[in-house]
Amino acid sequence: MTALLRVRRPLLSAWYGTPLPRDRVARLQVAAQDELQARLCSGTPCFQLHVLQLVCRFQGQADVGLAYEKLLTAAQDVFEQALLELVYGQLLISCKKAGAHQHLADGFVLAADYLASADYFQLVRQHELLACLPLSETPSLPQPLESLLAEAAVIKQLQGGTGAQFGHAHLDTLG
């Protein structure tokens, strides 16, 4: 999560949807606000700080749908769009909320040109497994990635290894 505080572009293959304790969220919010003020004064790009603020508000259990929409229109390039879609999808999938699969799929498509080969395949496998999770309009308690992947693996196994298909078939690269 702290990668979003840095000036350097964050990894698109990282997981930003891990639930955090309230005190850590509060510290991240303060750090993001301080860094945002510094960057605005120096003219340094700050989109990822706005994404971090979105994460903090979500973790504080606020409805961030409108903030997501505003950030989507503020994104300056494909990288920023990819970051926002992936992070928002991760936040939604962490609590198995409807719409998560589409945001992850959209983010993946946007991110593909920015990913190293290993990161590309990691995300493909991760998103295909997460696509097995049933989603609902009513969010559940947020879970870390490891728990989500374990649950998805069980669901996939119970379905005989055929889960929901991730947004794009990767038969050309995964066979």
XYZ file of C-alpha atoms in Angstrom:
175
model
C 0.000 0.000 0.000
C 2.827 2.394 0.793
C 4.004 2.017 -2.817
C 1.196 4.421 -3.682
C 2.943 7.091 -1.572
C 6.095 7.057 -3.673
C 6.744 9.332 -6.625
C 7.741 6.351 -8.765
C 4.905 4.531 -10.503
C 3.587 1.624 -8.423
C 3.550 -1.970 -9.658
C 0.348 -2.867 -11.436
C 0.819 -6.480 -10.374
C 0.769 -5.622 -6.651
C -2.237 -6.287 -4.436
C -3.725 -3.151 -2.872
C -6.953 -4.640 -1.498
C -5.636 -6.115 1.739
C -7.793 -5.124 4.725
C -5.879 -2.948 7.177
C -6.416 -2.075 10.852
C -8.074 1.294 11.437
C -4.983 2.871 12.980
C -2.909 1.948 9.903
C -5.600 3.354 7.601
C -5.611 6.594 9.618
C -1.811 6.883 9.345
C -1.963 6.223 5.579
C -4.638 8.895 5.175
C -2.495 11.467 6.950
C 0.606 10.466 4.982
C -1.328 10.633 1.703
C -2.703 14.083 2.514
C 0.733 15.399 3.518
C 2.358 13.984 0.384
C -0.471 15.320 -1.779
C 0.072 18.845 -0.483
C 3.812 18.586 -1.103
C 3.321 17.307 -4.656
C 0.726 19.913 -5.516
C 3.166 22.622 -4.416
C 5.979 21.150 -6.490
C 3.878 20.253 -9.523
C 4.679 16.534 -9.185
C 2.058 14.043 -10.434
C -0.220 12.828 -7.663
C -2.845 10.518 -9.196
C -1.719 7.498 -7.204
C -2.141 9.496 -3.984
C -5.776 10.030 -4.911
C -6.034 6.283 -5.479
C -4.529 5.717 -2.022
C -7.097 8.081 -0.533
C -9.812 6.057 -2.275
C -8.378 2.883 -0.709
C -8.350 4.493 2.741
C -11.945 5.688 2.425
C -13.025 2.221 1.253
C -11.181 0.636 4.168
C -13.021 3.059 6.434
C -16.216 1.549 4.990
C -17.250 4.612 3.031
C -19.045 4.341 -0.305
C -16.362 5.268 -2.830
C -18.328 4.802 -6.051
C -18.485 8.521 -6.805
C -14.795 9.006 -5.919
C -13.939 6.156 -8.316
C -15.963 7.823 -11.105
C -14.202 11.160 -10.525
C -10.780 9.501 -10.599
C -11.676 7.644 -13.767
C -12.311 10.942 -15.531
C -9.147 12.465 -14.000
C -6.806 9.691 -15.174
C -4.196 11.202 -17.501
C -3.092 8.032 -19.293
C -3.646 4.287 -19.702
C -1.318 3.470 -16.794
C -3.399 5.552 -14.394
C -6.618 4.024 -15.728
C -5.151 0.533 -15.274
C -4.040 1.317 -11.719
C -7.458 2.650 -10.776
C -9.363 -0.274 -12.316
C -7.107 -2.877 -10.721
C -7.182 -1.245 -7.289
C -10.946 -0.676 -7.358
C -11.499 -4.243 -8.547
C -9.282 -5.526 -5.728
C -11.202 -3.519 -3.152
C -14.514 -4.860 -4.441
C -13.309 -8.475 -4.679
C -11.879 -8.274 -1.157
C -15.470 -8.133 0.094
C -16.961 -10.128 -2.806
C -18.949 -7.188 -4.107
C -20.666 -7.285 -7.488
C -18.747 -5.606 -10.293
C -15.314 -6.677 -9.070
C -14.671 -9.157 -11.871
C -15.308 -6.551 -14.560
C -13.015 -3.977 -12.960
C -10.238 -6.567 -12.619
C -10.702 -7.630 -16.239
C -10.720 -4.033 -17.502
C -7.671 -3.201 -15.409
C -5.818 -6.224 -16.710
C -6.458 -5.292 -20.338
C -5.258 -1.745 -19.693
C -2.214 -2.938 -17.706
C -1.035 -5.660 -20.100
C 1.481 -3.459 -21.949
C 3.034 -2.297 -18.660
C 3.556 -5.740 -17.134
C 6.694 -7.855 -17.200
C 6.053 -11.406 -18.420
C 6.120 -12.932 -14.930
C 3.721 -10.266 -13.616
C 1.426 -10.744 -16.612
C 1.073 -14.478 -15.986
C 0.753 -13.973 -12.239
C -2.209 -11.651 -12.791
C -3.788 -13.959 -15.367
C -3.728 -16.891 -12.964
C -4.805 -14.790 -10.004
C -7.734 -13.190 -11.831
C -8.864 -16.475 -13.367
C -8.977 -18.057 -9.919
C -10.710 -15.037 -8.351
C -13.326 -15.267 -11.119
C -14.598 -18.419 -9.353
C -15.787 -16.355 -6.390
C -19.500 -15.590 -6.341
C -20.208 -11.887 -5.926
C -23.135 -10.112 -4.319
C -24.613 -6.635 -4.048
C -24.212 -6.987 -0.282
C -20.528 -6.889 0.640
C -19.028 -9.427 3.013
C -16.244 -8.653 5.459
C -13.042 -7.835 3.535
C -10.525 -10.658 3.243
C -6.835 -10.713 2.309
C -5.786 -12.086 -1.067
C -4.586 -15.418 0.350
C -8.013 -16.141 1.841
C -9.794 -15.163 -1.357
C -7.530 -17.377 -3.453
C -7.970 -20.309 -1.058
C -11.755 -19.965 -1.160
C -11.735 -19.631 -4.943
C -9.544 -22.741 -5.262
C -12.007 -24.749 -3.167
C -14.931 -23.507 -5.254
C -13.075 -24.357 -8.459
C -12.255 -27.834 -7.134
C -15.888 -28.427 -6.151
C -16.968 -27.372 -9.638
C -14.681 -29.995 -11.118
C -11.946 -27.540 -12.051
C -14.169 -25.423 -14.266
C -14.720 -22.041 -12.703
C -16.102 -18.885 -14.186
C -14.067 -17.742 -17.152
C -11.938 -14.662 -16.590
C -12.658 -11.777 -18.990
C -10.342 -13.037 -21.743
C -9.257 -16.507 -22.679
C -5.471 -16.798 -22.679
C -5.292 -20.021 -24.613
C -2.642 -18.576 -26.887
C -0.279 -18.069 -23.960
C -1.417 -20.559 -21.346
C -2.468 -23.478 -23.587
